[in-house]
PDB file of C-alpha atoms in Angstrom:
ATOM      1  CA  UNK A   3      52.999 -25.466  27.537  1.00  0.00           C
ATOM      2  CA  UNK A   4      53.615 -21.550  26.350  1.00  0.00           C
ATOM      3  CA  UNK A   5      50.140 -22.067  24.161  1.00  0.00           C
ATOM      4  CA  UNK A   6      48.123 -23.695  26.828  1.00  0.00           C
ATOM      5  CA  UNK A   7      47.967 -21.083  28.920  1.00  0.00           C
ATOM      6  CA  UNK A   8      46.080 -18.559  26.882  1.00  0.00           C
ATOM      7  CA  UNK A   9      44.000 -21.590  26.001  1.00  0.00           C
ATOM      8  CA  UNK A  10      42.879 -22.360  29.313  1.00  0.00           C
ATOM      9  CA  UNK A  11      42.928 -18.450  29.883  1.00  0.00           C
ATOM     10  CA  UNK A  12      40.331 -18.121  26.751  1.00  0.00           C
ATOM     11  CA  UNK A  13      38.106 -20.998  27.776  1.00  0.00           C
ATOM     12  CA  UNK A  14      38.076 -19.834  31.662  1.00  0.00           C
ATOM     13  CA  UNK A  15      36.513 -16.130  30.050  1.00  0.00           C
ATOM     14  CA  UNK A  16      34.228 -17.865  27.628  1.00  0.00           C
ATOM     15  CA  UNK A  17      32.707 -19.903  30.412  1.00  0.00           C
ATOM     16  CA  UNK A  18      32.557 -17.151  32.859  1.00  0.00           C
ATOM     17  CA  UNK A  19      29.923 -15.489  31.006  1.00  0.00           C
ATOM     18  CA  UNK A  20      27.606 -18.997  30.510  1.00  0.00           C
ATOM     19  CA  UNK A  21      27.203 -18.938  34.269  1.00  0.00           C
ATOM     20  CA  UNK A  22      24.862 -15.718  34.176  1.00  0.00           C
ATOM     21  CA  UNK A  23      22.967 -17.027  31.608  1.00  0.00           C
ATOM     22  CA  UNK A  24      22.748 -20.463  32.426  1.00  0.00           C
ATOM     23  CA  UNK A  25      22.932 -20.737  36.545  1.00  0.00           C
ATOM     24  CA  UNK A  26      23.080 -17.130  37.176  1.00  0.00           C
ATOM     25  CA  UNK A  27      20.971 -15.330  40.115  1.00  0.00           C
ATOM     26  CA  UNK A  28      17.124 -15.493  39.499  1.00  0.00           C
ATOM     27  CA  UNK A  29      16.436 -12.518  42.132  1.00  0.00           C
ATOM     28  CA  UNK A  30      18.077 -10.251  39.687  1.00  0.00           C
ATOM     29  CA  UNK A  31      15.357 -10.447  36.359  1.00  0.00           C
ATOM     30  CA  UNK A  32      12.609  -7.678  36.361  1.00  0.00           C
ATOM     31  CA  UNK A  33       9.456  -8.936  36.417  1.00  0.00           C
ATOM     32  CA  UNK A  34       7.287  -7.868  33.748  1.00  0.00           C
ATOM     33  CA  UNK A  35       4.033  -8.676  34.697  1.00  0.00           C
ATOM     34  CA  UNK A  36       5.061  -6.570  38.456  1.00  0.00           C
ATOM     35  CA  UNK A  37       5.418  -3.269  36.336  1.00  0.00           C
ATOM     36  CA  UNK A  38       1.804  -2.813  35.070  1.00  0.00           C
ATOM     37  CA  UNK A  39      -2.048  -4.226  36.446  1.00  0.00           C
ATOM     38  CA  UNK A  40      -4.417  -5.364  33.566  1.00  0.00           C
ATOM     39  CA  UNK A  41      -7.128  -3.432  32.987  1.00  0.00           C
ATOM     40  CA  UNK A  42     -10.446  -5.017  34.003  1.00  0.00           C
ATOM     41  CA  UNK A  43     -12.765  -6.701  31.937  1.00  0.00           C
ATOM     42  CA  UNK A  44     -15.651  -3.593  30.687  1.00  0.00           C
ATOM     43  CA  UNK A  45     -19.186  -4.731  28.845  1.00  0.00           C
ATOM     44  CA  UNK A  46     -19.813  -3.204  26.217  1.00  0.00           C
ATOM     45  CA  UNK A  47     -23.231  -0.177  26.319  1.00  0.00           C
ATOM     46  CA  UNK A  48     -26.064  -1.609  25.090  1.00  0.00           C
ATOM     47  CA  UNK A  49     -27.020   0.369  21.747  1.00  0.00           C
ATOM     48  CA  UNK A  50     -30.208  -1.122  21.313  1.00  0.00           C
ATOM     49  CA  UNK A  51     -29.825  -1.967  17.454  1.00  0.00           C
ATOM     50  CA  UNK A  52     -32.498  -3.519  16.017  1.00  0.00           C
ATOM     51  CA  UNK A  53     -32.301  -6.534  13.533  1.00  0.00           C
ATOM     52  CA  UNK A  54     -33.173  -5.783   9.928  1.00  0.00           C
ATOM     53  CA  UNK A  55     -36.944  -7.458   9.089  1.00  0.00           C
ATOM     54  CA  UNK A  56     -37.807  -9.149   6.396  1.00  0.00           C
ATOM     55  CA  UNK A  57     -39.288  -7.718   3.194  1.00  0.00           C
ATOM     56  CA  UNK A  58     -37.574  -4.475   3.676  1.00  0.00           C
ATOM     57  CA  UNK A  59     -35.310  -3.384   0.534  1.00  0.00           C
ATOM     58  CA  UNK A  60     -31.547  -3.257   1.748  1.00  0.00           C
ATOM     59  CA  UNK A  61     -29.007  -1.851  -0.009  1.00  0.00           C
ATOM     60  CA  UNK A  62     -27.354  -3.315  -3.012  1.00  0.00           C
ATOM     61  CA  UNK A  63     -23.589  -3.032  -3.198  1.00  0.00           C
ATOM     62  CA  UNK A  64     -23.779  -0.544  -6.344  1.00  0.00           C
ATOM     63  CA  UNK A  65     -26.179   1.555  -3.757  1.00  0.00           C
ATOM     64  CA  UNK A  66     -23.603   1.180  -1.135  1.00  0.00           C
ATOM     65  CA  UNK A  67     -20.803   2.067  -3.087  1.00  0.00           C
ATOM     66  CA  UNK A  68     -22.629   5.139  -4.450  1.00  0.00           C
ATOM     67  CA  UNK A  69     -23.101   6.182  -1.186  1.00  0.00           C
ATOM     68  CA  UNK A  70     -19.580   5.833  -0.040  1.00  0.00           C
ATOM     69  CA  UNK A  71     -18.052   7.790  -3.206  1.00  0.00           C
ATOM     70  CA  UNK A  72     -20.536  10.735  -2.714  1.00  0.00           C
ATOM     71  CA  UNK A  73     -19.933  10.670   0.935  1.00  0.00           C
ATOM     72  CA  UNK A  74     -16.375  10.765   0.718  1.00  0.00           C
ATOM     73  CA  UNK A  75     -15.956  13.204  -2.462  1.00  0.00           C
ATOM     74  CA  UNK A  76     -19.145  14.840  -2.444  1.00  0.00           C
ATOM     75  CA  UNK A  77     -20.182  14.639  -6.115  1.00  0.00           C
ATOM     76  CA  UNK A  78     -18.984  16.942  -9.563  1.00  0.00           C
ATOM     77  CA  UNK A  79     -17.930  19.908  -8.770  1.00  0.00           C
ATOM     78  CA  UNK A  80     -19.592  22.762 -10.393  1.00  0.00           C
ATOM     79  CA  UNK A  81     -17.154  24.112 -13.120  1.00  0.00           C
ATOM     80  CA  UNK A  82     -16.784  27.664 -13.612  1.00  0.00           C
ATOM     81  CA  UNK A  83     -17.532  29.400 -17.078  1.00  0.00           C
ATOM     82  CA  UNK A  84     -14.203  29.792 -18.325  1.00  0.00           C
ATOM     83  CA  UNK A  85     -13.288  26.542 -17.772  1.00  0.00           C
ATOM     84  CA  UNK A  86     -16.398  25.946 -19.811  1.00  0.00           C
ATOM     85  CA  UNK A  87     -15.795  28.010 -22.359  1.00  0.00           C
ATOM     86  CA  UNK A  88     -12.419  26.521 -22.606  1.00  0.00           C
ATOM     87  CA  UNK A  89     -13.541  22.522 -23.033  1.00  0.00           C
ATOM     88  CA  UNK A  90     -16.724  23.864 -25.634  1.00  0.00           C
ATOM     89  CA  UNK A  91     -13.804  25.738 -27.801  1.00  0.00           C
ATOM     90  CA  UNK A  92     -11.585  22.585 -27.570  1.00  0.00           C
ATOM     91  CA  UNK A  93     -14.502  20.428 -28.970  1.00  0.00           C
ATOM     92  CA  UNK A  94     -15.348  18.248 -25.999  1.00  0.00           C
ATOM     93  CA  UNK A  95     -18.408  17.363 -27.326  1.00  0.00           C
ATOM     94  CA  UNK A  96     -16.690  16.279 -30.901  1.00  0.00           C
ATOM     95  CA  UNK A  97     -13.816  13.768 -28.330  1.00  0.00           C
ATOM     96  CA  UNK A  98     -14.266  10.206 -29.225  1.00  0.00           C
ATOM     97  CA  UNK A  99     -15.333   8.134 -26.520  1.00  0.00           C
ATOM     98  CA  UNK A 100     -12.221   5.619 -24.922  1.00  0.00           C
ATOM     99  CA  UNK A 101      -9.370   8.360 -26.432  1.00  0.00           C
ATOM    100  CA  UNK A 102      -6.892   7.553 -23.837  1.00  0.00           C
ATOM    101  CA  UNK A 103      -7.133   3.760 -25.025  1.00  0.00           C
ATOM    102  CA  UNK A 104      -6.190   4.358 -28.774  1.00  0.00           C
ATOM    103  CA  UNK A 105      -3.474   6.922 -27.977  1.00  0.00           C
ATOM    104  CA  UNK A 106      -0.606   4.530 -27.441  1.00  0.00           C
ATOM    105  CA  UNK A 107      -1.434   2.256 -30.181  1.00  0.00           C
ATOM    106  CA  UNK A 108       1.314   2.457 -33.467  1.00  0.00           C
ATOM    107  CA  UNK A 109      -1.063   2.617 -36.251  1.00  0.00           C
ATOM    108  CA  UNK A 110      -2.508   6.168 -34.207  1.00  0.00           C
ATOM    109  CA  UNK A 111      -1.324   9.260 -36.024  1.00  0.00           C
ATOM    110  CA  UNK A 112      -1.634  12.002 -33.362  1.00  0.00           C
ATOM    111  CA  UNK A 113       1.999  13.538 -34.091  1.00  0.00           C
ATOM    112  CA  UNK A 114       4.057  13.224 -36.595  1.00  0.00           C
ATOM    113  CA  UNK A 115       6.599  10.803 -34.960  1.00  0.00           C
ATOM    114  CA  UNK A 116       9.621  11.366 -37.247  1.00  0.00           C
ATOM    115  CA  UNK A 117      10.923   8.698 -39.508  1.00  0.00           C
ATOM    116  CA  UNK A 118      13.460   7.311 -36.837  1.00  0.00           C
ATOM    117  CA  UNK A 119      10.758   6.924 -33.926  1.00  0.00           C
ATOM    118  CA  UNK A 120       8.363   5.379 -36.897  1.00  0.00           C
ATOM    119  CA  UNK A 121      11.246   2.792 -37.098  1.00  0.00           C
ATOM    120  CA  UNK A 122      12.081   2.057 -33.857  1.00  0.00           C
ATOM    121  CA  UNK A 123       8.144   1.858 -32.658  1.00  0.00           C
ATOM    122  CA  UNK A 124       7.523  -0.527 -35.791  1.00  0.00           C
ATOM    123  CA  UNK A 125      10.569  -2.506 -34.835  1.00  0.00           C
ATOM    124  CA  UNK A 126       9.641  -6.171 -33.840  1.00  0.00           C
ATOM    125  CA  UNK A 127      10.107  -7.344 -30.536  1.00  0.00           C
ATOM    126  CA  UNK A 128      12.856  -9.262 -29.274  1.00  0.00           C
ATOM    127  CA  UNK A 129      16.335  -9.730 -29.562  1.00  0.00           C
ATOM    128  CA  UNK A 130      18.073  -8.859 -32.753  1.00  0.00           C
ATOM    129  CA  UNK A 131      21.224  -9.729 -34.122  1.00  0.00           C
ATOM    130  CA  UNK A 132      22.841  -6.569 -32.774  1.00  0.00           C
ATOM    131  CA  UNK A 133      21.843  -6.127 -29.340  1.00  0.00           C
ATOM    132  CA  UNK A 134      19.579  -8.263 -27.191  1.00  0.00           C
ATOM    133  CA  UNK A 135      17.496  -6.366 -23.834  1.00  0.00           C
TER     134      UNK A 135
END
């Protein structure tokens, strides 16, 4: 008897709150479609654009894309003469072409690596019988 009383003290609470969700008071609830008007319907201005005719020349997409880069960044900037000076003393005319490519390979000697980073570049890939990644 002593533990039905919470119980039916518990279940009386728990159902207490299902009537305001389930049967509560409808007058309550805000309206949200009361709050604000929707705007009316506009048409558009009429820009008088003209349809493309045939047997005119469009532009291709390398055009187009041209267009865009050289509207957006404006082209090479001009460099000044010490910064000329600079690239003609460090040989840019002697650079081979795709340098960036060939600098991470192994077999490149830009630096001398050291005999340890030799090894551990030349290592094979994988797991050993040491350690495993």
């Amino acid at each position: 008897m002593r533990k039905l009383i919470p119980l039916l003290l518990v279940s009386a609470v728990a159902l207490s709150g299902c009537a305001s969700v389930f049967g509560g008071s409808k007058g309550n609830t805000l309206d949200e479609f009361a709050v604000a008007r929707n705007a009316p319907l506009v048409i558009p201005p009429d820009y008088t654009l003209t349809p493309p005719t045939s047997g005119t020349v469009g532009l291709t997409a390398g055009d187009a894309q041209s267009q865009a880069i050289e509207a957006l960044f404006g082209g090479p900037a001009p460099r000044s003469d010490a910064e000329t000076s600079l690239l003609n003393r460090a040989g840019r005319d002697r650079a081979a072409l795709g340098a960036r490519s060939v600098a991470g390979d192994p077999a490149t000697q830009v630096v001398d690596k050291g005999a340890a980073t030799q090894s551990i570049i030349a290592a094979p890939e994988g797991d050993g019988q040491d350690a495993s990644a």
